[in-house]
Structure formats: C-alpha cells, structure tokens
Amino acid sequence: MHSLAALVASSPGLERALRGIDRAAASEAPLLIVGETGTGRSLLAQLVHRASSRPAGPLVEADLAAIPSELFESELFGHREGAFTGASGNHPGRVGRAQGGTLVLDQVEEVPLEAQPKLLRLVSERRFSPLGGEERPADVRIVSIGAPDLKERVARGALREDLYYRLEVLAVRLPPLRERREDLPALVGALLADLCARLSRPVPEVSAAALEWMSEYRWPGNLRQLRNVLERALILPADGPLEPR
C-alpha cells in the first residue's frame, strides 16, 4: 500500500476522501471514482490496481467518450469473426484484454444508453458476450471514473439508475484543488520534486508570493493545470525564486 499512503501523505486534505481506500483496493467490488477533470482520478485508479490482489494482471483503461457509439460494443466487449460487415477476425475488446486484471472505465457517464444493459451485466454478474459470440465469465475488477454530476444524469435518464448503483458499490470523491488549498505547499513540493527528477535538475525555491498567488487562484484544471504551470516555470524560469506568471 506504499503508493496509496504516499498519495495521502503528500496531500493531507485527501485523508478524509481516501479513508478506507486501502480496503477498497483489496476488494473485488466495483469502485467508482468521482471528481472533476484533472483531480487525479486516473492516477488513483492506477494506484488502486497496484494495491489490489491483481497487480500482476493487466491494467486496461477505456476512455468511453473517445469510442464512437457504433463501435462501442465491439471495442468494449469484443467481437467474433463475421459478427458484422468488416469483422475479418476475432477481437478481444477491452474486457477480454483485461482478464485477470483491472478494467478502468473512464468517463463512464458517456456509455450509450443501448449499451448500458450489457455493461450492467458485466458489472453485476461479471459476464459478457462478444458480438457474434457466446456469453462468458469476465475475470476483471471494474473501476469506473465519473463526472461529479452522475446523479443528475440518472435523474434526466441519461444513465440507468440500476447501473449507477452497481458502479458505486464502493465510491470515492476526489475534491477539486480549490477545496484543498491547505494542500498546496505539499502538492507543489511533491510535483516539483517529481518534475525536477525527470529533468535532472535541483528543486527550486518557491517564493511566498508564488504560494500566495497559487492559494488564491481557483485552478479550474486542478492538479493537471498546477503541474503544467510548474513545468512551464521550470522550463522557462524567471530570475530568482519561482514566481507566478
């Protein structure tokens, strides 16, 4: 669990949100990670996989928003040769590739309505059917990543209620950076240490003015934006301590 412990240690404000995440990682139950873009949802999913009982198995991530609706079932569940025009061979799909490991469903709110019953069966019964093939067991741990408005999508009929409740058997909400201002000094230090190690250069001093500016800024891009700002400052440094621009 060292990786998850390190995440909490570098961000004291995450302690409440991630309380019990070690037990969740060890479980086989579906896990739902909710938060804004850039809050570290994918990183947490990767750490959960490493801390699970399946670390030697594959970690397969599927960005559901990037899959065209007409190809969705084939890309996720796979297909057999001849299942449709142009299916010249067998395709395992993301579920098939994730056997024995973890399947991360990123932007799960983007699942087409017509595919949601098959996803519900995968999550609730761990069974799936490739297009043109027979139903089979799915030896996968499901970790879903969703937007903060999932319940609103259920209310307006964009996401099946039964699917939502199966996805959130275990759930964690990652707060946006604007709700974790007390974490900024620790986060800046951790991100700078990582960036400087990659760039093979010493960690710079961060001025009080820079930290004050960072604590007042809303960070709409969250941790991803903070990291980009720090990396840009390292590549195009000002004279003296690291300063905001």
Coordinates of C-alpha atoms in Angstrom, one line a residue:
M1 CA 0.0 0.0 0.0
H2 CA 3.0 2.3 -0.1
S3 CA 1.8 4.1 -3.2
L4 CA -1.6 5.0 -1.8
A5 CA 0.0 6.0 1.5
A6 CA 2.3 8.3 -0.4
L7 CA -0.6 10.0 -2.2
V8 CA -2.3 10.7 1.1
A9 CA 1.0 11.9 2.8
S10 CA 1.6 14.4 0.0
S11 CA -2.0 15.7 0.2
P12 CA -3.2 15.9 3.8
G13 CA -6.6 17.2 2.7
L14 CA -7.2 14.0 0.9
E15 CA -7.2 11.9 4.0
R16 CA -10.9 12.2 4.6
A17 CA -11.8 11.4 1.0
L18 CA -9.5 8.4 0.8
R19 CA -10.2 7.0 4.2
G20 CA -10.7 3.2 3.7
I21 CA -9.2 3.3 0.1
D22 CA -6.7 0.6 1.1
R23 CA -9.6 -1.8 1.9
A24 CA -11.4 -0.7 -1.2
A25 CA -8.3 -1.5 -3.3
A26 CA -8.1 -5.0 -1.8
S27 CA -11.8 -5.7 -2.6
E28 CA -13.2 -7.2 -5.8
A29 CA -16.3 -5.0 -5.6
P30 CA -16.8 -2.3 -8.3
L31 CA -15.2 1.0 -7.4
L32 CA -16.4 4.4 -8.6
I33 CA -14.1 7.4 -8.5
V34 CA -15.9 10.7 -8.9
G35 CA -14.3 14.1 -9.5
E36 CA -13.6 16.9 -11.9
T37 CA -11.2 16.5 -14.7
G38 CA -7.6 16.9 -13.6
T39 CA -8.2 15.9 -9.9
G40 CA -6.1 12.7 -10.2
R41 CA -8.8 10.2 -11.0
S42 CA -6.8 8.1 -13.4
L43 CA -3.8 8.2 -11.1
L44 CA -5.9 6.9 -8.2
A45 CA -7.3 4.1 -10.5
Q46 CA -3.8 3.1 -11.3
L47 CA -2.7 3.1 -7.7
V48 CA -5.8 1.0 -6.7
H49 CA -4.8 -1.6 -9.3
R50 CA -1.2 -1.7 -8.0
A51 CA -2.5 -2.1 -4.4
S52 CA -5.1 -4.7 -5.3
S53 CA -4.9 -8.5 -5.4
R54 CA -4.3 -8.3 -9.2
P55 CA -1.2 -6.2 -9.6
A56 CA 0.5 -8.7 -11.9
G57 CA -2.6 -8.7 -14.2
P58 CA -3.2 -6.2 -17.0
L59 CA -4.5 -2.7 -16.3
V60 CA -6.7 -1.8 -19.3
E61 CA -8.1 1.7 -19.5
A62 CA -11.0 2.6 -21.8
D63 CA -11.9 6.2 -22.5
L64 CA -15.6 5.7 -23.2
A65 CA -16.1 9.2 -24.5
A66 CA -13.5 8.5 -27.3
I67 CA -15.2 5.4 -28.6
P68 CA -17.8 6.1 -31.4
S69 CA -21.2 4.8 -30.5
E70 CA -21.5 2.5 -33.5
L71 CA -18.2 0.8 -32.4
F72 CA -18.8 0.8 -28.7
E73 CA -19.9 -2.8 -28.0
S74 CA -17.2 -4.1 -30.3
E75 CA -14.4 -2.0 -28.7
L76 CA -15.5 -2.8 -25.1
F77 CA -16.8 -6.4 -25.3
G78 CA -15.0 -7.6 -28.5
H79 CA -16.4 -9.5 -31.5
R80 CA -16.0 -12.8 -33.3
E81 CA -15.1 -13.1 -37.0
G82 CA -18.1 -12.4 -39.2
A83 CA -20.1 -10.7 -36.5
F84 CA -20.7 -7.7 -38.8
T85 CA -19.5 -6.4 -42.1
G86 CA -15.8 -5.9 -42.0
A87 CA -15.2 -8.2 -38.9
S88 CA -12.5 -10.2 -40.6
G89 CA -11.1 -11.7 -37.4
N90 CA -11.7 -12.1 -33.7
H91 CA -11.2 -9.0 -31.5
P92 CA -10.9 -9.5 -27.7
G93 CA -12.2 -6.0 -26.8
R94 CA -11.1 -4.2 -23.6
V95 CA -12.9 -6.7 -21.4
G96 CA -11.0 -9.6 -23.0
R97 CA -7.7 -7.8 -22.7
A98 CA -8.3 -7.1 -19.0
Q99 CA -8.8 -10.7 -18.0
G100 CA -7.1 -11.4 -14.7
G101 CA -6.6 -7.7 -14.0
T102 CA -8.4 -4.4 -13.8
L103 CA -10.7 -2.6 -16.3
V104 CA -10.8 1.2 -15.8
L105 CA -13.9 2.8 -17.4
D106 CA -13.0 6.4 -17.8
Q107 CA -15.9 8.9 -18.4
V108 CA -18.4 6.2 -17.6
E109 CA -21.2 8.8 -18.0
E110 CA -20.6 8.6 -21.7
V111 CA -21.8 5.0 -22.1
P112 CA -24.5 4.9 -24.9
L113 CA -28.0 4.0 -23.5
E114 CA -28.2 1.0 -25.8
A115 CA -25.0 -0.5 -24.4
Q116 CA -25.9 0.1 -20.7
P117 CA -27.7 -3.2 -20.2
K118 CA -24.6 -5.2 -21.3
L119 CA -22.4 -3.1 -19.1
L120 CA -24.8 -3.7 -16.1
R121 CA -24.5 -7.4 -16.7
L122 CA -20.7 -7.1 -16.8
V123 CA -20.5 -5.1 -13.6
S124 CA -23.2 -7.0 -11.6
E125 CA -22.6 -10.6 -12.8
R126 CA -19.1 -10.5 -14.3
R127 CA -20.3 -12.0 -17.6
F128 CA -20.2 -10.5 -21.1
S129 CA -20.9 -11.5 -24.7
P130 CA -18.6 -10.5 -27.6
L131 CA -20.6 -9.6 -30.7
G132 CA -21.4 -12.8 -32.5
G133 CA -20.0 -14.9 -29.6
E134 CA -21.3 -16.8 -26.6
E135 CA -21.5 -15.4 -23.1
R136 CA -18.5 -16.0 -20.9
P137 CA -17.2 -15.1 -17.5
A138 CA -15.3 -11.8 -17.0
D139 CA -12.4 -12.2 -14.6
V140 CA -11.9 -8.4 -14.2
R141 CA -12.1 -5.8 -11.4
I142 CA -14.2 -2.8 -12.5
V143 CA -13.0 0.7 -11.6
S144 CA -15.1 3.5 -13.0
I145 CA -14.3 7.1 -13.3
G146 CA -17.1 9.6 -13.5
A147 CA -18.1 13.2 -13.5
P148 CA -19.5 15.0 -10.4
D149 CA -23.0 15.2 -12.0
L150 CA -23.6 11.4 -12.3
K151 CA -26.8 11.6 -10.2
E152 CA -28.1 14.4 -12.3
R153 CA -27.6 12.2 -15.4
V154 CA -29.6 9.5 -13.7
A155 CA -32.4 11.9 -12.9
R156 CA -32.7 13.0 -16.6
G157 CA -32.5 9.5 -17.9
A158 CA -29.0 9.6 -19.5
L159 CA -27.7 6.9 -17.1
R160 CA -29.6 3.9 -15.9
E161 CA -30.3 4.1 -12.2
D162 CA -29.6 0.3 -11.7
L163 CA -26.2 0.7 -13.5
Y164 CA -25.3 3.7 -11.4
Y165 CA -25.9 1.9 -8.1
R166 CA -23.9 -1.1 -9.2
L167 CA -21.0 1.1 -10.2
E168 CA -20.9 2.8 -6.8
V169 CA -20.8 -0.2 -4.5
L170 CA -17.6 1.4 -3.3
A171 CA -17.2 5.1 -4.1
V172 CA -14.7 7.9 -3.5
R173 CA -15.0 11.6 -4.4
L174 CA -11.8 13.4 -5.2
P175 CA -12.2 17.1 -4.2
P176 CA -11.1 19.8 -6.6
L177 CA -8.0 21.7 -5.9
R178 CA -9.9 24.8 -4.9
E179 CA -11.3 22.8 -1.9
R180 CA -7.8 21.7 -0.9
R181 CA -5.9 25.0 -0.6
E182 CA -4.2 23.8 2.6
D183 CA -2.6 21.0 0.5
L184 CA -0.9 23.4 -2.0
P185 CA 2.6 23.7 -0.3
A186 CA 2.8 19.9 0.0
L187 CA 1.5 19.3 -3.5
V188 CA 3.8 21.9 -5.1
G189 CA 6.8 20.3 -3.3
A190 CA 5.8 16.8 -4.4
L191 CA 5.2 17.9 -8.0
L192 CA 8.4 19.9 -8.2
A193 CA 10.4 17.0 -6.8
D194 CA 9.0 14.7 -9.5
L195 CA 9.4 17.2 -12.3
C196 CA 13.0 18.0 -11.3
A197 CA 13.9 14.4 -11.1
R198 CA 12.7 13.9 -14.6
L199 CA 14.6 16.9 -15.8
S200 CA 17.7 16.1 -13.8
R201 CA 17.9 19.4 -12.1
P202 CA 17.7 20.7 -8.5
V203 CA 14.4 21.6 -6.9
P204 CA 14.0 25.4 -6.9
E205 CA 12.8 27.6 -4.1
V206 CA 9.2 28.6 -4.2
S207 CA 8.6 32.2 -3.1
A208 CA 6.0 33.2 -0.6
A209 CA 4.4 35.4 -3.3
A210 CA 4.1 32.4 -5.6
L211 CA 2.4 30.3 -2.9
E212 CA 0.1 33.2 -2.1
W213 CA -0.9 33.5 -5.7
M214 CA -1.4 29.8 -6.0
S215 CA -3.6 29.7 -2.9
E216 CA -5.9 32.5 -4.3
Y217 CA -6.2 31.0 -7.8
R218 CA -9.2 28.7 -8.5
W219 CA -7.3 26.1 -10.6
P220 CA -10.2 25.1 -13.0
G221 CA -7.8 22.4 -14.4
N222 CA -7.0 21.1 -10.9
L223 CA -3.8 19.1 -10.4
R224 CA -3.1 18.7 -14.1
Q225 CA -3.1 22.5 -14.5
L226 CA -0.9 23.0 -11.4
R227 CA 1.6 20.5 -12.8
N228 CA 1.6 22.2 -16.2
V229 CA 2.2 25.7 -14.6
L230 CA 5.1 24.3 -12.6
E231 CA 6.7 22.5 -15.5
R232 CA 6.4 25.7 -17.6
A233 CA 8.1 27.7 -14.9
L234 CA 11.0 25.2 -14.7
I235 CA 11.5 25.2 -18.5
L236 CA 11.2 29.0 -18.8
P237 CA 12.4 30.2 -15.4
A238 CA 12.4 33.7 -14.1
D239 CA 15.3 35.1 -12.2
G240 CA 15.3 34.2 -8.5
P241 CA 12.6 32.1 -6.7
L242 CA 9.8 30.5 -8.7
E243 CA 7.2 33.1 -9.3
P244 CA 3.7 33.1 -10.8
R245 CA 3.1 34.5 -14.3

